[in-house]
XYZ file of C-alpha atoms in Angstrom:
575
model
C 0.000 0.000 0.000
C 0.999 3.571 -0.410
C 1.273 6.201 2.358
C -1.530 8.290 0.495
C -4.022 5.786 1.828
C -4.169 6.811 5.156
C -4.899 10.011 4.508
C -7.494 9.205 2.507
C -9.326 7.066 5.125
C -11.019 9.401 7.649
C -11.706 6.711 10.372
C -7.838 6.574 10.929
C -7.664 10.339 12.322
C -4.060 10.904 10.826
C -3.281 14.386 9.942
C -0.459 14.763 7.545
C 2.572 17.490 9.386
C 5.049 16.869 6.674
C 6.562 14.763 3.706
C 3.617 15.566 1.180
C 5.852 15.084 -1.616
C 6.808 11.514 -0.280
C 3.475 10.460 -0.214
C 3.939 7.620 -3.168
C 6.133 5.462 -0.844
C 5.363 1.829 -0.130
C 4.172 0.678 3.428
C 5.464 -3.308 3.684
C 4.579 -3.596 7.238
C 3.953 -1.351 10.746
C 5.601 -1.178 14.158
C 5.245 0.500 17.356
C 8.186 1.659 19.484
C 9.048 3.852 21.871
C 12.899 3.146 22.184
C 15.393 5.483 21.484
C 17.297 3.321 18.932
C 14.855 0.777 17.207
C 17.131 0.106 14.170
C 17.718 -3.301 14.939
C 14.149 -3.863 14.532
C 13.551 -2.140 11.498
C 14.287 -3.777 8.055
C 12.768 -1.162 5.998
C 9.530 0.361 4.256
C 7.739 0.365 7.743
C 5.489 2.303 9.014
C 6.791 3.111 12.775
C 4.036 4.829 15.559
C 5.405 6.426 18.353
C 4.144 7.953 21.925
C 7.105 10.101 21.951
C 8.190 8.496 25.418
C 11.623 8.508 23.891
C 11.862 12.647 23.670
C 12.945 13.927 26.990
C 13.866 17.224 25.214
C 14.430 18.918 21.861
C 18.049 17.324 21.001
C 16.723 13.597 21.371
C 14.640 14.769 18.277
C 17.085 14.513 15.261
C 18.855 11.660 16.633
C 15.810 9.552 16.455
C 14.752 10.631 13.285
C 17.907 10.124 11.924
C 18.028 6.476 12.484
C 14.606 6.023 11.234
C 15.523 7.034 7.897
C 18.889 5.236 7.423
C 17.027 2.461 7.747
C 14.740 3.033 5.125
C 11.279 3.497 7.146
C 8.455 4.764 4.627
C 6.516 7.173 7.426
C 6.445 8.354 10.932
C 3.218 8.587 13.234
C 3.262 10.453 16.770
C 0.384 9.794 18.889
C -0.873 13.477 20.366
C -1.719 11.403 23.737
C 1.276 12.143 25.499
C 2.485 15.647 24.703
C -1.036 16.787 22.910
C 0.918 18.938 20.004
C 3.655 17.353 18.292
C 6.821 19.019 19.019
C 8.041 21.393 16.514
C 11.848 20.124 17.063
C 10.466 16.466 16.026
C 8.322 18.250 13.133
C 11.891 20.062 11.502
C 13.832 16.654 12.024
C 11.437 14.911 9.636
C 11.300 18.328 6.858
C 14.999 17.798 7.141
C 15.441 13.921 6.355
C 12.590 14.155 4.233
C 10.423 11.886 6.233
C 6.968 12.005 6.321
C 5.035 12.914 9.659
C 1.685 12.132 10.741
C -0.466 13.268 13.729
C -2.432 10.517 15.397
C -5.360 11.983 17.268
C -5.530 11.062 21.089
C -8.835 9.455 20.102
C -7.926 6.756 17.655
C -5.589 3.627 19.410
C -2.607 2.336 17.424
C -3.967 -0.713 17.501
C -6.610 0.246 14.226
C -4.028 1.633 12.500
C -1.859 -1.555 12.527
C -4.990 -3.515 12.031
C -5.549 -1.477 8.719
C -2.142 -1.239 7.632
C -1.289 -5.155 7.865
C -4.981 -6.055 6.458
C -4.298 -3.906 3.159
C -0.423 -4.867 3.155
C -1.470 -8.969 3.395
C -4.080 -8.129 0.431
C -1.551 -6.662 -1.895
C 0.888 -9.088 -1.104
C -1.743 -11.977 -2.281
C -2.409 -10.499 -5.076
C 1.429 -10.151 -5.926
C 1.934 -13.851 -4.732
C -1.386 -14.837 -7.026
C 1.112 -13.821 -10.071
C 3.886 -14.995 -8.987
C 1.399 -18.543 -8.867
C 0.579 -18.082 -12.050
C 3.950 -17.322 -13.532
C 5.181 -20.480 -12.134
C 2.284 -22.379 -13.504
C 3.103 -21.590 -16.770
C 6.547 -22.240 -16.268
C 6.337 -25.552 -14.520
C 3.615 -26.278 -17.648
C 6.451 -25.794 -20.260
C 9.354 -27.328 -18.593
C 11.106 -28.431 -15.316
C 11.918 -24.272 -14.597
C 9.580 -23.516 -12.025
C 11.056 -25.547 -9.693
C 8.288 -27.512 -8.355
C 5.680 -27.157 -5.986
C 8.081 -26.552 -2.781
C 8.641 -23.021 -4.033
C 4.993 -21.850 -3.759
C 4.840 -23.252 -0.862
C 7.968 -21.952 0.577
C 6.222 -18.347 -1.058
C 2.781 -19.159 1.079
C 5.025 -19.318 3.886
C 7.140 -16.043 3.558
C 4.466 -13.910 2.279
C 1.205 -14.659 3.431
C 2.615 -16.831 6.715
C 0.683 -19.892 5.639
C 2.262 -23.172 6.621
C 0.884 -25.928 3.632
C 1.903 -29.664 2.869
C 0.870 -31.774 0.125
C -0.581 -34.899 1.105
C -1.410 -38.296 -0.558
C -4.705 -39.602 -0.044
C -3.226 -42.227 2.694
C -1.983 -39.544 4.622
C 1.943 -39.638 3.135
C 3.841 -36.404 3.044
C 4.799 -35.595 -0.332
C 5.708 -31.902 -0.528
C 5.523 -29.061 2.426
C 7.359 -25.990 3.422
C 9.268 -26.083 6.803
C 8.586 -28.398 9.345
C 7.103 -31.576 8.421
C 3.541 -32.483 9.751
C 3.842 -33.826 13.395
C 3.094 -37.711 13.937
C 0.044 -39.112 12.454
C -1.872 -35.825 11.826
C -0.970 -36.483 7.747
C -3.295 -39.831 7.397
C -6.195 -37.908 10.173
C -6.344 -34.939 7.407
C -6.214 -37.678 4.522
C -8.780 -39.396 6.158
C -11.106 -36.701 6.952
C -10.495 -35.013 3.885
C -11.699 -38.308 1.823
C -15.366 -38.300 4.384
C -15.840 -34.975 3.174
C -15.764 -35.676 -0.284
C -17.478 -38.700 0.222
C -20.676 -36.765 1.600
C -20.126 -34.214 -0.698
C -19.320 -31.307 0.977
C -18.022 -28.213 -0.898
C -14.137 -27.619 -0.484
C -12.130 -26.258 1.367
C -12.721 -28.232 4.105
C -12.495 -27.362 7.423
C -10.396 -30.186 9.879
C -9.061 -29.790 13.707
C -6.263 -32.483 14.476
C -4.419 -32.126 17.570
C -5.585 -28.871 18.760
C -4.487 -27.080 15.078
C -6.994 -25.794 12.379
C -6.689 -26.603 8.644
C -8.088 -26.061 5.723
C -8.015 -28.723 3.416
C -7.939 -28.661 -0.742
C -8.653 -31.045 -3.138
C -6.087 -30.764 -6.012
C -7.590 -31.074 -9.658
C -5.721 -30.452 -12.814
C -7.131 -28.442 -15.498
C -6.283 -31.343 -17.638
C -7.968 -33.906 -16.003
C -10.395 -31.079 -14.024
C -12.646 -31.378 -11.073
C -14.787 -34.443 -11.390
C -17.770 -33.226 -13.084
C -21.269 -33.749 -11.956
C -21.788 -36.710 -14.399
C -18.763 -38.415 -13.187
C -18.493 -40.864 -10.147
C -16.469 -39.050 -7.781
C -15.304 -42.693 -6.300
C -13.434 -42.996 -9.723
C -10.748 -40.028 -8.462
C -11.538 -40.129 -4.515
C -8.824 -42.461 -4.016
C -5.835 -41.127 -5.538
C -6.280 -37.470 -5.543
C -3.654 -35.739 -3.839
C -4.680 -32.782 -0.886
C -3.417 -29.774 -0.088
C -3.510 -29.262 3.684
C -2.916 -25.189 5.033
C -2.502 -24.615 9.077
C -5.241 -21.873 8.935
C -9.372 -21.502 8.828
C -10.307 -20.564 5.726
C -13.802 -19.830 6.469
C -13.455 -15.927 6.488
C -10.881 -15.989 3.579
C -11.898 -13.210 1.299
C -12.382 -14.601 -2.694
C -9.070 -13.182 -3.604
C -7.339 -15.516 -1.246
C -9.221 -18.286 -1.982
C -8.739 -17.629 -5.753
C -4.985 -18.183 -4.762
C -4.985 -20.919 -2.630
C -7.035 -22.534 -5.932
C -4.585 -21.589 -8.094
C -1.356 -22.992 -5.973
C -3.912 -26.477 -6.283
C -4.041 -26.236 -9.890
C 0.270 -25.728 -9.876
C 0.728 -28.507 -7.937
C -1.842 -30.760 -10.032
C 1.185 -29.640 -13.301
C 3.307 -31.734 -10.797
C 1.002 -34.626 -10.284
C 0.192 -34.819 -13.942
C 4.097 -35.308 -14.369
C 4.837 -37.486 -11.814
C 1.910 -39.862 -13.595
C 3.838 -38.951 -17.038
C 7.274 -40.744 -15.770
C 5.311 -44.163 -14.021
C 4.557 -44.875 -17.653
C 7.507 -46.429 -18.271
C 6.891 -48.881 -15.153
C 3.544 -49.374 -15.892
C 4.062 -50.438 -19.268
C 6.715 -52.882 -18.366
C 4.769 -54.386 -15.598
C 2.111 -54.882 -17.782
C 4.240 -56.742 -20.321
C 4.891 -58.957 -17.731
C 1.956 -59.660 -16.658
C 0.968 -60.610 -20.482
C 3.581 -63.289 -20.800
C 3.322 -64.788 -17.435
C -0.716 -64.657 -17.824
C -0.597 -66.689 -21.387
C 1.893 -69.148 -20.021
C 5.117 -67.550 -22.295
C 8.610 -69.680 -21.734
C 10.385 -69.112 -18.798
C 13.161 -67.787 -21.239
C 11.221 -64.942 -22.228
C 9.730 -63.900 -19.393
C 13.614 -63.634 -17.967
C 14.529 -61.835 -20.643
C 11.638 -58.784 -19.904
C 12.292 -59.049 -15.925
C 16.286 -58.594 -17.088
C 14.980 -55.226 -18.708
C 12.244 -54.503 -15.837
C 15.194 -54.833 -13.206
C 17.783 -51.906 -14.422
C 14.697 -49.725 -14.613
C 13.661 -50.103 -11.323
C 16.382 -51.066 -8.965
C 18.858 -48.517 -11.244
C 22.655 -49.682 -10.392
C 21.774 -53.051 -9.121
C 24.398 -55.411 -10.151
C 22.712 -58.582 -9.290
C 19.490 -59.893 -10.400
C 16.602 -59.334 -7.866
C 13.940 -61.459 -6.076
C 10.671 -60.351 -6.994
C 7.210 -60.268 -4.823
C 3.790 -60.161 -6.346
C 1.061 -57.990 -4.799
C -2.340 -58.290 -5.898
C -5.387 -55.283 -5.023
C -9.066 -55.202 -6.113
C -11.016 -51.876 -5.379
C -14.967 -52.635 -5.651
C -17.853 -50.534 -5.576
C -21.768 -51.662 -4.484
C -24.501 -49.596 -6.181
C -26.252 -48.799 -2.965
C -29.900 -48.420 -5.050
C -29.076 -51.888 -7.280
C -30.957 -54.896 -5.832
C -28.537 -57.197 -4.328
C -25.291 -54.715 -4.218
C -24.478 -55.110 -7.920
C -21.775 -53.872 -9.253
C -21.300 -49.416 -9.654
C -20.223 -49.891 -13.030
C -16.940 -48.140 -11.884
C -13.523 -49.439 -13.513
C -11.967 -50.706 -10.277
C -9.010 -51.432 -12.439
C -7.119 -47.832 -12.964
C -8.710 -47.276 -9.067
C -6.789 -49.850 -7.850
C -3.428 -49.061 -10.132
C -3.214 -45.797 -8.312
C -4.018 -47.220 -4.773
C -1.782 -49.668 -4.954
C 1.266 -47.137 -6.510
C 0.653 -45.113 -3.183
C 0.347 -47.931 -0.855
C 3.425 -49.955 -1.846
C 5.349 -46.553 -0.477
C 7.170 -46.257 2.649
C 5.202 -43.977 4.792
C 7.431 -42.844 6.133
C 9.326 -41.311 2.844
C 7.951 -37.766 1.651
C 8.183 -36.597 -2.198
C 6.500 -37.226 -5.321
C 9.144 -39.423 -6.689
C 9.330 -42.070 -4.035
C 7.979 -45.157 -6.101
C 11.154 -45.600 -8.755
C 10.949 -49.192 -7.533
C 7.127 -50.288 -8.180
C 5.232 -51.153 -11.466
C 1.924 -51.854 -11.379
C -0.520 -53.134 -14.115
C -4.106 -53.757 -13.783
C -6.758 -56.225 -16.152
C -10.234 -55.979 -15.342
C -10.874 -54.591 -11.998
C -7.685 -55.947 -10.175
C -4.160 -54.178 -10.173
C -1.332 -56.173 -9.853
C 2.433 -55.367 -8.683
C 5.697 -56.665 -9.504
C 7.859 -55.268 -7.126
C 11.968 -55.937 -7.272
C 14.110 -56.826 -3.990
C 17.611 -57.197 -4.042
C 18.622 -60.487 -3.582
C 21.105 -60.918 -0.992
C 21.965 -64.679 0.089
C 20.419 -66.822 2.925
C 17.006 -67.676 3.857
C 14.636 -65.488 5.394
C 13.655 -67.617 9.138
C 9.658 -66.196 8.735
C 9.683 -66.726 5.130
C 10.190 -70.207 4.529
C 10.202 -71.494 1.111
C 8.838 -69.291 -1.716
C 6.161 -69.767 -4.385
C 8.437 -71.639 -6.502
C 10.027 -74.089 -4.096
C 13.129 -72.394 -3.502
C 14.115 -70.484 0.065
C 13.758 -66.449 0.199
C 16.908 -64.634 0.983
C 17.990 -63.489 4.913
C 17.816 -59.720 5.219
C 15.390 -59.522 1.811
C 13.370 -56.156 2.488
C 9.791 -58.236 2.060
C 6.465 -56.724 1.851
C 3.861 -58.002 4.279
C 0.482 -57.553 4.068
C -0.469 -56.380 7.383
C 2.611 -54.021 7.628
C 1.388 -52.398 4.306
C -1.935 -51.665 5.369
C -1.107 -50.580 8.782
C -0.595 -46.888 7.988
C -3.387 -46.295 5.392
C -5.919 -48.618 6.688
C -7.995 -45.268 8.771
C -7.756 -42.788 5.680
C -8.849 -45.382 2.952
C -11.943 -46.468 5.169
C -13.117 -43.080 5.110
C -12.601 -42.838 1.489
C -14.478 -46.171 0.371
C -17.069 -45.333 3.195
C -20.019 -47.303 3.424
C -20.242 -48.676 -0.041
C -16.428 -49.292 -1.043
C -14.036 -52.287 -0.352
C -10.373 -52.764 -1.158
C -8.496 -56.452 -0.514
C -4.958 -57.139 -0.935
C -3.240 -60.092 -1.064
C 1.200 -60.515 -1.105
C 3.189 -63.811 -2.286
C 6.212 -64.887 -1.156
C 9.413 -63.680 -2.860
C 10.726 -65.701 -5.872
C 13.954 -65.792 -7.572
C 13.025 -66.244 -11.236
C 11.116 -66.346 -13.553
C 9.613 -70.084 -13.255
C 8.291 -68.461 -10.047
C 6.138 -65.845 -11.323
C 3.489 -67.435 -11.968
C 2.926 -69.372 -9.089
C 4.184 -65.836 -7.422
C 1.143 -64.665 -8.466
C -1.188 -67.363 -8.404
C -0.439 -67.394 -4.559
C -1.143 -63.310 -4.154
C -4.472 -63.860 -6.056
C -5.562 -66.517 -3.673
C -4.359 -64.255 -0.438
C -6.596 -61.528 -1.904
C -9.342 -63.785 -1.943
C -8.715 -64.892 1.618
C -8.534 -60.882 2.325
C -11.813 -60.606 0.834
C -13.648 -63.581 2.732
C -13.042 -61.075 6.258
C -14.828 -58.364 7.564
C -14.008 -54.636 7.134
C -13.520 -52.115 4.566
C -9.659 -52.870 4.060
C -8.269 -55.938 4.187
C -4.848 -57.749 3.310
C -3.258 -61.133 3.874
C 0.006 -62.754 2.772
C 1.119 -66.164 1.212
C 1.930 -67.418 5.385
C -1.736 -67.514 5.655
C -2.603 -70.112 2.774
C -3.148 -73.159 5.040
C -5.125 -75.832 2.964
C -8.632 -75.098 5.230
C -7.986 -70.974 4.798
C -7.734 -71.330 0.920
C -10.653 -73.280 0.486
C -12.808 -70.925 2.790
C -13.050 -68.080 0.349
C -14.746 -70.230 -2.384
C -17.140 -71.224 -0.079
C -20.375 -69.908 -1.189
C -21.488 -67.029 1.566
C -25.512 -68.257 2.045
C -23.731 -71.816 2.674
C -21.171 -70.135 4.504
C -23.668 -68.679 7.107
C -26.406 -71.887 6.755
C -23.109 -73.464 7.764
C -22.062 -71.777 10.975
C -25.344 -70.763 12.272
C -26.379 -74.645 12.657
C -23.413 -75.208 14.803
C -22.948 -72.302 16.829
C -26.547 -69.917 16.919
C -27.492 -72.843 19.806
C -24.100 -72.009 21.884
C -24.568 -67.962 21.310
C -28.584 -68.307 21.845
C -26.974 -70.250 24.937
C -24.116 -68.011 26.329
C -26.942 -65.057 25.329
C -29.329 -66.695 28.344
C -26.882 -67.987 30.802
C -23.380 -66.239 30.200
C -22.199 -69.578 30.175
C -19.638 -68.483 27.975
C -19.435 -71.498 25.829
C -18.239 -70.413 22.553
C -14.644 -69.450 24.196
C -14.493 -72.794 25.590
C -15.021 -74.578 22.695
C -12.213 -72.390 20.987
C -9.958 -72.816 23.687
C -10.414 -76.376 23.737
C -10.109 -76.741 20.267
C -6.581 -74.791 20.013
C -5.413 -77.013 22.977
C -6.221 -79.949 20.578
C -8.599 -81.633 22.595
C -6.420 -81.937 25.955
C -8.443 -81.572 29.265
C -5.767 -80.382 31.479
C -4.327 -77.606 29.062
C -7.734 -76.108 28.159
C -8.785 -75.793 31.849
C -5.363 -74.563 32.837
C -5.762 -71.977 30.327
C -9.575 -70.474 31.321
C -8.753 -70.800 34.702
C -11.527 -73.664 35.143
C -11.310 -77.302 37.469
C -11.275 -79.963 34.681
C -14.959 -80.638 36.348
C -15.944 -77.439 35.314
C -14.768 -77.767 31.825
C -16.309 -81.104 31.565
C -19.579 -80.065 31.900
C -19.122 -76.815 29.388
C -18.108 -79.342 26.456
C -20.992 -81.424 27.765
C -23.543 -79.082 27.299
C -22.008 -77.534 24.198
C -22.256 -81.363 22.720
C -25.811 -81.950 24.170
C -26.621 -78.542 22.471
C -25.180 -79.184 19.011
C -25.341 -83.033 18.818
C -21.846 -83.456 18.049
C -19.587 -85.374 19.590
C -15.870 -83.567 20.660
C -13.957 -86.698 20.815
C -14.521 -87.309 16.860
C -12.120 -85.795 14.412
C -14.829 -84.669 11.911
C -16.950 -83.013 14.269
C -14.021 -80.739 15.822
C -13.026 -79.781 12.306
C -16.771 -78.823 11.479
C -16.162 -76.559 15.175
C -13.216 -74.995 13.637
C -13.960 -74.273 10.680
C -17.561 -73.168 11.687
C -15.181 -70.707 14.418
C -13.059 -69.458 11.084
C -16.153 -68.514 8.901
C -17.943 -66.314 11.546
């Protein structure tokens, strides 16, 4: 803002004593001081307001005045509280330093003024930050000059004080200015950010985590734009990134908003690039995926992993072990009869998902997933993901899809460790009507494995999608002979199945809190033995006598016979 304006706004009560000629000079900021020698608090093109407490007579004047104008101050206000008049001494100081003077009337508190100065000073400055925005964009549009998304950020922060991160929809940290985000607040915004689109509320939207305020927005490219009314929103929900700024944005004026939409639409140039260079990956992965899918020679299914590897595991010397990770997003029509299917392509969905989720956490930028390639067919995504290989076998692994032992120290993926991070924020983004499973193999060391690689993660997704929840994973550990039958179980035989054994225990432990469906599950995992079971649940052997008693009068099994515990236990696994 220019000096000028103060003068022209009559609820400020300034009176102009000298400078008129100066009047054209930029105000950057205000402060108020009273000491003698504030020049190591002034950094230029302020703005200072004074009570005069400093002046104890005429000399102390020039002095003062002198300092405030080697350091480049644009103005001078006195308050007329103190000494009513301002002092002519102080008056001829600023005529001869050529600094303009202002009365402040007694009646009008420094406070407004400062309130005034720093509301039309923040406005400029976001209008001058808007270009800069926008000069970037075009920039970062055309080439790699513009230096990426950091730099608007690290401009939100220096000019308009407005600490902002860029965050994945899981939560992850990929760009930010200063501090990172503390602890888990990242996947809380995610996640809360992902229920509001769900339900449809307009952005920005408005999150507390940990005490702080943010305002949350979605980023769109132009390109790609927002998702338009006849679009699904659950086809973008789920990979969109977020930008998340430490302030409430509910009494924004437009013009800020406008900017904070426009720094969204910069980073989305970034995004759109980052998508532009997983190409190559995808493209190879999906290669892959052809010739292992249509049964091609081992041969030549070495031959594209030996070009897969070099791209992502550059530098590697050796050839790698590779693991096989297998996701399905799907979608219920709420309104269809039954659940049928949205219609949505769960396919790209899941590509995108699974690119994110197969990323440490705990690593921040957008170029974090050099070593993943993902394809997807139908409505399942698929991952071929390279570890080095580095000798002995793994003790937890055991032998891998192929028959041959999985390297000691091998980084592995594990299903529940994947999920662990991103389970909260990707509930809240499939909601009530959205389900993603995930299922891992072991590692393998060639290509005779692959298949059976990812055979074995196809079946683990399957067992993931037999459970409960929203998100679920499991790994090729959990592929006991009874577990991978369960999922092709049909689910009305499923339930017929368990209800006819167990509905007369619950009905039962419903009435009497007899508690007999832990017993049975106790006794069942101490394989039948009297002494072990009762030791366990605390019971006399008596006691526990006449539980499996009852629980056999009630069901009209008989405990002692091996097919009638294995109907128990697997009744136990399907509910």
């Amino acid at each position: 803002m220019r000096l000028r304006a103060l003068l022209e706004n009559d609820a400020l009560g300034l009176r102009l004593l000298g400078g008129d000629g100066e009047l054209d000079r930029s105000v950057r900021g205000v402060m108020t001081t009273d000491l003698r020698d504030p020049s190591r608090y002034l950094t230029g093109g302020e703005l200072v307001l004074t009570g005069l407490a400093w002046r104890r007579d005429a000399k102390d004047s020039e002095p003062f005045v002198r300092i405030l104008s080697a350091a480049g101050v644009a103005g001078l206000a006195a308050g007329e509280a103190e000494l009513g008049d301002i002092p002519d001494d102080l008056v001829e100081a600023c005529h001869r330093h050529r600094l303009p003077l202002f009365a402040v009337n007694e009646t009008v508190a420094f406070a407004t003024i400062t309130e005034y100065v720093v509301r039309q000073v923040s406005g400029e400055r976001a209008g001058d930050l808007a270009a800069v925005v926008d000069r970037h964009r075009r920039l970062m549009t055309s080439g790699p000059a513009g230096g990426g998304p950091e730099v608007v950020l690290d401009l939100l922060g220096s000019d308009l004080d407005l600490h902002a991160w860029v965050l994945s929809p899981t939560g992850r940290q990929i760009a930010g200015a200063g501090a990172p985000l503390p602890g888990p607040a990242g996947a809380e915004l995610a996640g809360l950010h992902l229920a509001a689109v769900r339900s449809g509320r307009r952005a920005p939207h408005r999150a507390a985590v940990g005490g702080v305020t943010y305002s949350l927005f979605p980023i769109r490219n132009n390109s790609r734009g927002a998702v338009p009314a006849s679009r699904d929103v659950r086809e973008s929900v789920l990979s969109d990134w977020l930008l998340a700024v430490e302030a409430d944005a509910g009494d924004w004026p437009a013009a800020r908003l406008d900017l904070l939409q426009g720094v969204t639409q910069l980073i989305a140039v970034e995004r759109d690039r980052r998508d532009a260079a997983r190409t190559v990956r995808r493209r190879l992965a999906q290669e892959v995926l052809e010739l292992v899918q249509a049964g091609a020679p081992p041969a030549e299914i070495a031959a594209r992993l030996r070009v897969a590897a070099p791209v992502l595991l550059p530098g590697l010397g050796i050839a790698p072990h590779w693991q096989v990770v297998v996701a399905r997003v799907e979608w219920a029509e709420q309104d269809a009869p039954g659940g049928a299917g949205s219609g949505i392509a769960g396919g790209p969905v899941a590509q995108a998902l699974l690119e994110e989720i197969l990323v440490d956490p705990a690593v921040t930028g957008p170029d974090t997933a050099d070593r993943i390639a993902v394809a997807h067919t139908g409505d399942e995504a698929i991952a071929l993901v390279p570890l080095p290989a580095v000798g002995a076998p793994l003790p937890d692994q055991g032998e891998t899809a192929d028959g041959a032992a999985a390297p000691e120290g091998d980084p592995a993926l594990h299903a529940d460790a994947l999920l662990a991070a991103v389970r909260a924020p990707l509930s809240a983004g499939l909601a009530d009507d959205g389900r993603l499973t995930l299922g891992v193999s072991a590692s393998v060391h060639s290509a005779e494995g692959l298949r059976g690689a990812l055979e074995e993660a196809r079946h683990a997704r399957r067992v993931a999608a037999a459970r409960p929840g929203r998100v679920c994973a499991a790994g090729h550990h959990e592929l006991a002979s009874h577990v991978l039958l369960l999922p092709f179980v049909p689910d009305d035989v499923r339930r017929a199945f368990t209800a006819r054994l167990l509905d007369p225990l619950r009905d039962y432990d419903r009435r009497h809190r007899a508690e007999l469906i832990p017993t049975l599950e106790a006794f069942l995992d101490c394989d039948g033995s009297w002494t072990r079971c009762a030791a366990r649940l605390h019971l006399h052997v008596n006691t526990l006598r006449y539980r499996v008693g009852r629980i056999e009068q009630l069901t009209g099994r008989d405990l002692s016979r091996l097919e009638d515990k294995l109907d128990f236990f697997l009744a136990l696994r399907m509910s």
